[in-house]
Short mmCIF file of C-alpha atoms in Angstrom, two decimals:
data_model
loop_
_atom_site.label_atom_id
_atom_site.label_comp_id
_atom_site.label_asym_id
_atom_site.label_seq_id
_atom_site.Cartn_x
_atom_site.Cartn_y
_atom_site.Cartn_z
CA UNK A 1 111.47 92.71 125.50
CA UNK A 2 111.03 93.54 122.06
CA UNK A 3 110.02 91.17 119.78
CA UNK A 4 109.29 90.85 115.83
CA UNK A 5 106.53 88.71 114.55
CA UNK A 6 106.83 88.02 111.15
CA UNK A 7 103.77 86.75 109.05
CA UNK A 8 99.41 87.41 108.81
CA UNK A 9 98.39 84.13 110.05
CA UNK A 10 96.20 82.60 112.94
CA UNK A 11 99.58 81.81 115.47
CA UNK A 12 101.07 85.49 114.08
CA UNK A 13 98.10 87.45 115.36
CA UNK A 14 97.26 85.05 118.38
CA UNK A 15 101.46 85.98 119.24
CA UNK A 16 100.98 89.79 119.05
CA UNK A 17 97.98 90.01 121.06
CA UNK A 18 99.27 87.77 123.69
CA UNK A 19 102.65 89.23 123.97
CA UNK A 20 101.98 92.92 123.85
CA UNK A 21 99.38 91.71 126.60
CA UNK A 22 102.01 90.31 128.17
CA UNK A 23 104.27 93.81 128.40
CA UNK A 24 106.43 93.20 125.66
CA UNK A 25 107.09 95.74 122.88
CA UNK A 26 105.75 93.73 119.73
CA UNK A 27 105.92 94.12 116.15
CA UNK A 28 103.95 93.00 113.98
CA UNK A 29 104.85 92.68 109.82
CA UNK A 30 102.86 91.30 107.21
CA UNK A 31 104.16 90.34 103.43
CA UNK A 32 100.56 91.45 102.64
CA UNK A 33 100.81 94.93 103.90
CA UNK A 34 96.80 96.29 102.45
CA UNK A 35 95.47 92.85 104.78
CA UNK A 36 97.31 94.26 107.76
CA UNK A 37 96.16 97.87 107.25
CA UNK A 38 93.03 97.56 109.60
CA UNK A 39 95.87 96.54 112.38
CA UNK A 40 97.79 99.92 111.66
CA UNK A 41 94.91 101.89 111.24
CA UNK A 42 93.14 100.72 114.75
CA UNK A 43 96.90 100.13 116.59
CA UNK A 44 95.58 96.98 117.90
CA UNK A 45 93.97 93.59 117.71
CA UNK A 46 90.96 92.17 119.12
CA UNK A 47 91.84 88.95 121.44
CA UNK A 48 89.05 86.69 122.63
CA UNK A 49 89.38 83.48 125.01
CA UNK A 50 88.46 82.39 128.17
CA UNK A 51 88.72 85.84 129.63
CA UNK A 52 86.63 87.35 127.35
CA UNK A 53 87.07 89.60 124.68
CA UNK A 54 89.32 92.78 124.81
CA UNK A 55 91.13 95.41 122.45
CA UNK A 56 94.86 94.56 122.65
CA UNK A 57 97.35 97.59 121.81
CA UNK A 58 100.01 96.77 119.36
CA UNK A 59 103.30 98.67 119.47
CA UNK A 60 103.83 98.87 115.56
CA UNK A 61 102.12 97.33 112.89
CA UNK A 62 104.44 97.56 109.24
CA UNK A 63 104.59 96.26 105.88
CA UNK A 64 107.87 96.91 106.33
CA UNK A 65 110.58 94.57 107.39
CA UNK A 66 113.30 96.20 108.40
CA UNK A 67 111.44 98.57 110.70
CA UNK A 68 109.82 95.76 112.79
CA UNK A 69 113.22 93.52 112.87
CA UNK A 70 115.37 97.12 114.24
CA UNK A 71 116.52 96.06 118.23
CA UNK A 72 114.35 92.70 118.40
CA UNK A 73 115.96 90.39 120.51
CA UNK A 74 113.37 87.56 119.56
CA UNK A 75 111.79 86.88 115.95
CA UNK A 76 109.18 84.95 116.10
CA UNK A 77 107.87 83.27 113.13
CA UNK A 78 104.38 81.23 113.65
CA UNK A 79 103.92 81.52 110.00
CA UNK A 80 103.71 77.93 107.57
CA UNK A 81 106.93 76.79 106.23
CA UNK A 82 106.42 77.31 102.91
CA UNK A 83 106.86 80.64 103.50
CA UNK A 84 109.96 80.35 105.39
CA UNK A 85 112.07 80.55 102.13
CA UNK A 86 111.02 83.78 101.01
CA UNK A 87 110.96 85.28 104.69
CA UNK A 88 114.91 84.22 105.08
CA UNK A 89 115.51 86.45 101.80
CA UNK A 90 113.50 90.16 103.21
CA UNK A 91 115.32 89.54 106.49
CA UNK A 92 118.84 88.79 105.51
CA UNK A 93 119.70 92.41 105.60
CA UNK A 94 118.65 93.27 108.27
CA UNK A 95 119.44 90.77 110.88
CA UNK A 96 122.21 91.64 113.28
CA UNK A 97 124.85 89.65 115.85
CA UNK A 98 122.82 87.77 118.64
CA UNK A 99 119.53 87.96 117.96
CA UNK A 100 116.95 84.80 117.95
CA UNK A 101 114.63 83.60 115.66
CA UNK A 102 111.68 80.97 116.85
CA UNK A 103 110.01 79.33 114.65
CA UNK A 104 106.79 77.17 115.84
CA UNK A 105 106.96 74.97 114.41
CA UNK A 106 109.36 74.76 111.91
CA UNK A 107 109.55 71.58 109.92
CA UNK A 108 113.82 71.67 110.16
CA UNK A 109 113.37 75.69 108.70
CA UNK A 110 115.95 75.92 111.58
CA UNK A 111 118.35 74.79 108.90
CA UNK A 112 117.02 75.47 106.27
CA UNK A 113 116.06 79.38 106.52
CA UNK A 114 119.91 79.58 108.57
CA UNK A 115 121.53 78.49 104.77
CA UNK A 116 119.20 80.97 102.88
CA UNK A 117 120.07 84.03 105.32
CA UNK A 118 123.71 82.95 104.62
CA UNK A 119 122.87 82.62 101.21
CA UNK A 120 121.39 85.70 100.60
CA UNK A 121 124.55 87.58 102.33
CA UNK A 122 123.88 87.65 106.20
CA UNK A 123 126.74 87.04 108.11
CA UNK A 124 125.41 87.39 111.40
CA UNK A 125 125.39 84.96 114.02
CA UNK A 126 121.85 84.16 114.70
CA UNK A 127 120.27 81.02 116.62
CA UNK A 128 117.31 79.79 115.47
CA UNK A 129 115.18 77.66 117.54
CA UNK A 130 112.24 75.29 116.25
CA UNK A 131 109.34 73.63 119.03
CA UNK A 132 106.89 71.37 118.15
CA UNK A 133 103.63 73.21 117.58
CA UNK A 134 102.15 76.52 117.76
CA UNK A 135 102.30 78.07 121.29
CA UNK A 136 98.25 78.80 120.55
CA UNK A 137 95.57 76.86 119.22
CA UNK A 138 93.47 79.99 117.57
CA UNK A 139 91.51 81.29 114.83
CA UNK A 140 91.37 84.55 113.10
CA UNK A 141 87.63 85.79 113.58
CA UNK A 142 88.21 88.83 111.24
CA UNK A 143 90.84 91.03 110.02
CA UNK A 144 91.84 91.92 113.00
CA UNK A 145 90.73 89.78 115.31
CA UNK A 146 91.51 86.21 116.57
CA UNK A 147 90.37 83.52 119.08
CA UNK A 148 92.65 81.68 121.11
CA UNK A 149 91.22 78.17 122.67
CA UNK A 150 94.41 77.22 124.31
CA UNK A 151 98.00 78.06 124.54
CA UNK A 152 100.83 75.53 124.67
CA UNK A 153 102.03 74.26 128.41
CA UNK A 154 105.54 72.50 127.28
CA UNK A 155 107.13 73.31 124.22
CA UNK A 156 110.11 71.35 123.37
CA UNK A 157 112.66 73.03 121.57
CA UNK A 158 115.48 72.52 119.22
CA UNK A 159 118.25 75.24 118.32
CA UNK A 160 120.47 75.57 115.70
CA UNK A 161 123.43 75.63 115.81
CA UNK A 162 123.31 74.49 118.79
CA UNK A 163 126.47 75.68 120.12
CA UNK A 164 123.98 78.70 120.73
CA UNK A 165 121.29 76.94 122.77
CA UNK A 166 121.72 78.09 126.31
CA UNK A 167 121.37 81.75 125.02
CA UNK A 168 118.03 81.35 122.96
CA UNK A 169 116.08 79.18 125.05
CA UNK A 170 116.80 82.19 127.96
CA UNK A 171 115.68 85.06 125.44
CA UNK A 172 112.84 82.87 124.40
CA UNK A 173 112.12 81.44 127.93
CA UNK A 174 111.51 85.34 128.59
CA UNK A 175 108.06 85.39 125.80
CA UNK A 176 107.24 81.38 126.46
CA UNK A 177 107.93 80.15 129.97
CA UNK A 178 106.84 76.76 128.71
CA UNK A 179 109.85 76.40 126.59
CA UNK A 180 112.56 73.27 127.56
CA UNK A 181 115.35 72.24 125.66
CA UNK A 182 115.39 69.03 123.57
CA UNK A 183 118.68 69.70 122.00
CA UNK A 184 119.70 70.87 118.40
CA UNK A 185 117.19 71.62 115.58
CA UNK A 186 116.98 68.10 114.14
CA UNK A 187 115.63 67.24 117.18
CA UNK A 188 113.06 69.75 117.75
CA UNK A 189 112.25 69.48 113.80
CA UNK A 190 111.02 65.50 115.05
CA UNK A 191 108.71 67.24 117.77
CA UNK A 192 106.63 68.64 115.07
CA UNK A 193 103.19 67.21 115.12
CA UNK A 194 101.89 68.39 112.14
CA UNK A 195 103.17 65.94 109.83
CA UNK A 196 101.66 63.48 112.34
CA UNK A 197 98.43 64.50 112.79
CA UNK A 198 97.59 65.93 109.42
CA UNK A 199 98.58 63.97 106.92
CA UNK A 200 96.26 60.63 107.92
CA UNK A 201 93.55 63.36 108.69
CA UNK A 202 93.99 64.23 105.31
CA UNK A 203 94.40 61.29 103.40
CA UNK A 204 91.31 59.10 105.30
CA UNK A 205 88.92 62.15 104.98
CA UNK A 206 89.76 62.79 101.51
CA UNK A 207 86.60 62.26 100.19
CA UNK A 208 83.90 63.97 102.91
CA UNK A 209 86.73 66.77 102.58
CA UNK A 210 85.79 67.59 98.73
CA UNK A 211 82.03 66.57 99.41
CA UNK A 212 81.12 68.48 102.04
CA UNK A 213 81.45 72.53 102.24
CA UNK A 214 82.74 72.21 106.18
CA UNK A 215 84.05 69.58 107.89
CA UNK A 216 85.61 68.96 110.92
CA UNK A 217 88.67 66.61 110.69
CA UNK A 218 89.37 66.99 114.53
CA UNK A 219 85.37 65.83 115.31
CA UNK A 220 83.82 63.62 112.56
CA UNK A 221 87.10 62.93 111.08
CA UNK A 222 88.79 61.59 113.90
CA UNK A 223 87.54 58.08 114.36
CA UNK A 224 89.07 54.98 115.56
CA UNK A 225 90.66 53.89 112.35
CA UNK A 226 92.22 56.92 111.62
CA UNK A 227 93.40 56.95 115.28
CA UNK A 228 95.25 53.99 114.98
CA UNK A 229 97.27 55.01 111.83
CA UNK A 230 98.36 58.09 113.56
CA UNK A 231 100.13 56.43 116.41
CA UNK A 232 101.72 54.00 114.07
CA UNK A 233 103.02 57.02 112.35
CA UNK A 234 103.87 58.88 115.63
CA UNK A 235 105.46 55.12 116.47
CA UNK A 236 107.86 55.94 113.41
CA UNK A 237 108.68 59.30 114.57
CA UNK A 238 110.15 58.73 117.67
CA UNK A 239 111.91 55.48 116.27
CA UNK A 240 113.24 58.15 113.93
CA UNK A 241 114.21 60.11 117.31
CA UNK A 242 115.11 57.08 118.86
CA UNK A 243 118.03 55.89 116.40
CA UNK A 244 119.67 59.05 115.90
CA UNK A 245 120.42 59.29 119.63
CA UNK A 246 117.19 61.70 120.77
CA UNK A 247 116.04 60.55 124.18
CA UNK A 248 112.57 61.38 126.09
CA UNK A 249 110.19 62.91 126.34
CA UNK A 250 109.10 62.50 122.93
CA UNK A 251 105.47 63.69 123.35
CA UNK A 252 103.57 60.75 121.94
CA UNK A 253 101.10 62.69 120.37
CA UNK A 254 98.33 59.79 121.93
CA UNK A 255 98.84 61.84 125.13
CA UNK A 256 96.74 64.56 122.58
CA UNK A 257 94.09 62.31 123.15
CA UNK A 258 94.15 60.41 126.09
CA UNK A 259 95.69 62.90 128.98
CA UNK A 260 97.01 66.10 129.93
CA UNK A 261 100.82 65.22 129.32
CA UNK A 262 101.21 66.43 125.84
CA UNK A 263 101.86 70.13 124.51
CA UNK A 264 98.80 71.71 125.26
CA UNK A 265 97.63 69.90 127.98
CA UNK A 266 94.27 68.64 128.09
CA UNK A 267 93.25 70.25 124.89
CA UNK A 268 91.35 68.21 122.47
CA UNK A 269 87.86 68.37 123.80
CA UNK A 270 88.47 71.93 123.97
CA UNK A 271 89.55 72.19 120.12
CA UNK A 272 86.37 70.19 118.66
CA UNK A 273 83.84 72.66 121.21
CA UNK A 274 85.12 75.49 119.44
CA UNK A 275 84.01 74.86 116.62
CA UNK A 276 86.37 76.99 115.19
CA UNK A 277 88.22 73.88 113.51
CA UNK A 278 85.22 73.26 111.40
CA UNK A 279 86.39 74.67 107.77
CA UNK A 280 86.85 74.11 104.14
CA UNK A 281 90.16 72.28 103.53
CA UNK A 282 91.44 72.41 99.75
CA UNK A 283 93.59 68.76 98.99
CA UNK A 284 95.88 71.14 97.04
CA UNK A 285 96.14 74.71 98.47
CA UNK A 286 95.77 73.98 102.11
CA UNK A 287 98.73 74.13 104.83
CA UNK A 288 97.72 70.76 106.19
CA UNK A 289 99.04 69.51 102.30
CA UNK A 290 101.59 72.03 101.20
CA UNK A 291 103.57 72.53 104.69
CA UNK A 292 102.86 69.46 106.96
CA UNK A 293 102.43 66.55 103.83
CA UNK A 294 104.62 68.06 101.05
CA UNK A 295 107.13 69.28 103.58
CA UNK A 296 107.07 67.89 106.61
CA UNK A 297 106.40 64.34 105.94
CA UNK A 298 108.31 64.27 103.25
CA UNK A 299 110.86 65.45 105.40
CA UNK A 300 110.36 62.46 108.48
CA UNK A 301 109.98 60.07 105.15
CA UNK A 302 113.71 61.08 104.16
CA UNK A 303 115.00 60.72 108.28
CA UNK A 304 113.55 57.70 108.33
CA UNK A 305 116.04 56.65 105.55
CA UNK A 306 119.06 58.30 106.88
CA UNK A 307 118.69 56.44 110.55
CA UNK A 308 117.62 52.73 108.56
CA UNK A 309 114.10 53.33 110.06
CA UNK A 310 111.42 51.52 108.64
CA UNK A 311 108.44 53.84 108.02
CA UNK A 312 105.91 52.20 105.66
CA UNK A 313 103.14 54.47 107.43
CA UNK A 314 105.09 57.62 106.72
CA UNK A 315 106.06 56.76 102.61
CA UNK A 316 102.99 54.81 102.37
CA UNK A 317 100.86 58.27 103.11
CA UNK A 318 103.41 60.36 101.19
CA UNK A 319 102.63 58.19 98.15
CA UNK A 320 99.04 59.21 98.22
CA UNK A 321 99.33 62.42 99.00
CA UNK A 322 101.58 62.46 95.77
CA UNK A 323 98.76 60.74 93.83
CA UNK A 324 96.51 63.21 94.56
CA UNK A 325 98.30 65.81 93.77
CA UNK A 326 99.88 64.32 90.84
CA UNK A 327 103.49 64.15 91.75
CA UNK A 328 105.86 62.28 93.33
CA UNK A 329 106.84 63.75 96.85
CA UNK A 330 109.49 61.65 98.10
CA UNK A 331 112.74 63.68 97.02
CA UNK A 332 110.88 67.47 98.05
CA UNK A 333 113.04 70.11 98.95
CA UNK A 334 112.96 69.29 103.02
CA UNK A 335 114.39 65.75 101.97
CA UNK A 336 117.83 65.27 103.89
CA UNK A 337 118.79 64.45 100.31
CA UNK A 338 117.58 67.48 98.79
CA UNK A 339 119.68 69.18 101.49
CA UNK A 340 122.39 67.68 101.29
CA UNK A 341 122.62 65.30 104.45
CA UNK A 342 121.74 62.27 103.16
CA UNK A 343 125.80 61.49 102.55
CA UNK A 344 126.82 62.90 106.07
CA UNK A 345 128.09 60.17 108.75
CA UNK A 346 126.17 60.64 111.69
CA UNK A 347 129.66 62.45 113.60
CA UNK A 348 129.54 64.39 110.52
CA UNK A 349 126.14 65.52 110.85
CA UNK A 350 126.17 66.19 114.54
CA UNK A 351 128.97 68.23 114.17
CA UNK A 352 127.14 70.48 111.58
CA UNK A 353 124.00 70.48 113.67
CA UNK A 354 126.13 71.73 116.77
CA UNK A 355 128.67 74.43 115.18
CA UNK A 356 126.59 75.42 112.23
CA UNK A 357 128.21 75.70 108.37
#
């Protein structure tokens, strides 16, 4: 199959190296086209994990768009979703009738990136499909190089509209076996475990964050306390799920912890004896803030209030997030106010979810 992956981070590169080792025809574009040059220039990318370390050949490497979107059936976009905005714009063009987009996660850019291609002139019909988490837990090594500790075993995903479900989750079944339905992209938007597990991280490590050079949220950082405040939050999430008509499974993301039933398995030990999760994390610049607190909670903050859901975990860590970083976050631009579904009846907004605008 040939696929498209769109962006320069860790899940981008882990994605081309495992598909094209996989058989399928990738391509790989970068906005920064001089930090993707050592990809063209070599033709490949380095993967390392449990099987060791090999040289993975890569189809086509571009800085240009066009040229790596031309007969993809699948898009896949791994990159953070504050990019998503300015991805929907340099693909517009060039998107054509029946092709699918992926986006893992997404944090509801299902929606959101579907209005901007429209907005921007598209007029193709396009599904796009949002899971839960990245099908990889990896980390770049070098500049062309990445390490993959563990790839997804379920990922539950949403599709918008979702009138064209059936037909993505087969193209995308074809790249990610793991892949199941959990109905339109609302609903796989409220798999996304970022804005569960990052934010508390964030907020209750604050302080050894901007003391220390390198820390480890997932080792040190995860202690009982903070523990506890995540599955109240994850509590409010699939309440959230719960009242506007979502059923199970809801991957608790406890399971994370405690089992082998979540989205990666039994992965957590695994992450922390990597090592590769031990980094520098900026309160203002880093994804963990800007995509999964700014965006994504802000986004579960504003579902909470469209389903009557009472989320004091979610606003509560929203609010200090915003203190931080000196703003109020509450009405951000992935707000179902902001997008204007905050005065839909819930017929109203299923029927927008399913058909599309």
């Amino acid at each position: 199959m040939k696929i498209a992956i769109l962006g320069g981070g860790h899940g981008c590169y882990a994605a081309a190296a495992d598909l094209s080792e996989q058989g399928h025809e990738v391509r790989l574009w970068r906005r920064d086209a001089p930090a993707l040059q050592p990809v063209i220039d070599r033709g490949s990318i380095v993967l390392k994990d449990g099987d060791g370390t090999r040289e993975v050949p890569i189809a086509r490497a571009t800085g240009e768009i066009g040229e790596a979107l031309a007969g993809a059936q699948l898009i896949l976009i791994p990159s953070p979703a504050i990019a998503q905005a300015d991805i929907a714009r340099r693909m517009a063009p060039h998107l054509v009738e029946g092709q699918v987009v992926f986006l893992s996660p997404g944090t509801f850019g299902s929606y959101v990136m579907a209005r901007a291609v429209r907005e921007a002139g598209s007029r193709a019909d396009v599904a796009w499909a949002e899971t839960g988490t990245l099908p990889y837990l990896a980390r770049k090594h070098g500049d062309r190089e990445v390490n993959v500790t563990i790839r997804a075993v379920r990922l539950p995903t949403g599709v918008y509209p979702e009138r064209q479900a059936a037909h993505a989750l087969a193209v995308i079944r074809r790249a990610y076996p793991s892949v199941h339905g959990c109905g339109d992209g609302l609903s796989g938007a409220l798999m996304n475990a970022g804005p569960i597990i990052h934010p508390p991280l964030i907020v209750m490590n604050a302080a050894p964050l901007q003391h220390f050079d390198r820390w480890d949220i997932h080792n040190e950082g995860t202690q009982p306390a903070v523990r506890a405040v995540t599955d109240r939050l994850d509590g409010e999430r699939i309440a959230v799920r719960e009242a506007l008509g979502y059923g199970a499974p809801h991957y608790p993301l406890a399971d994370h912890y405690n089992n082998d039933r979540w989205m990666y398995g039994d992965a957590h030990k695994k992450l922390v004896k990597s090592g590769d999760w031990r980094e520098h994390i900026d309160l203002h610049t880093h994804r963990y803030v800007t995509e999964d607190s700014e965006l994504g909670l802000a986004f579960l903050a504003s579902a909470a209030r469209y389903a009557g859901v009472d989320a004091p975990l979610a606003h509560g860590l929203l609010a200090v997030v915003g203190g931080f970083l000196g703003r109020d976050l509450r009405q951000g631009p992935r707000s179902f106010e902001a997008l204007g579904l905050a005065g839909l009846d819930r017929q109203a907004l299923k029927q927008r979810l399913q058909d599309g605008e």
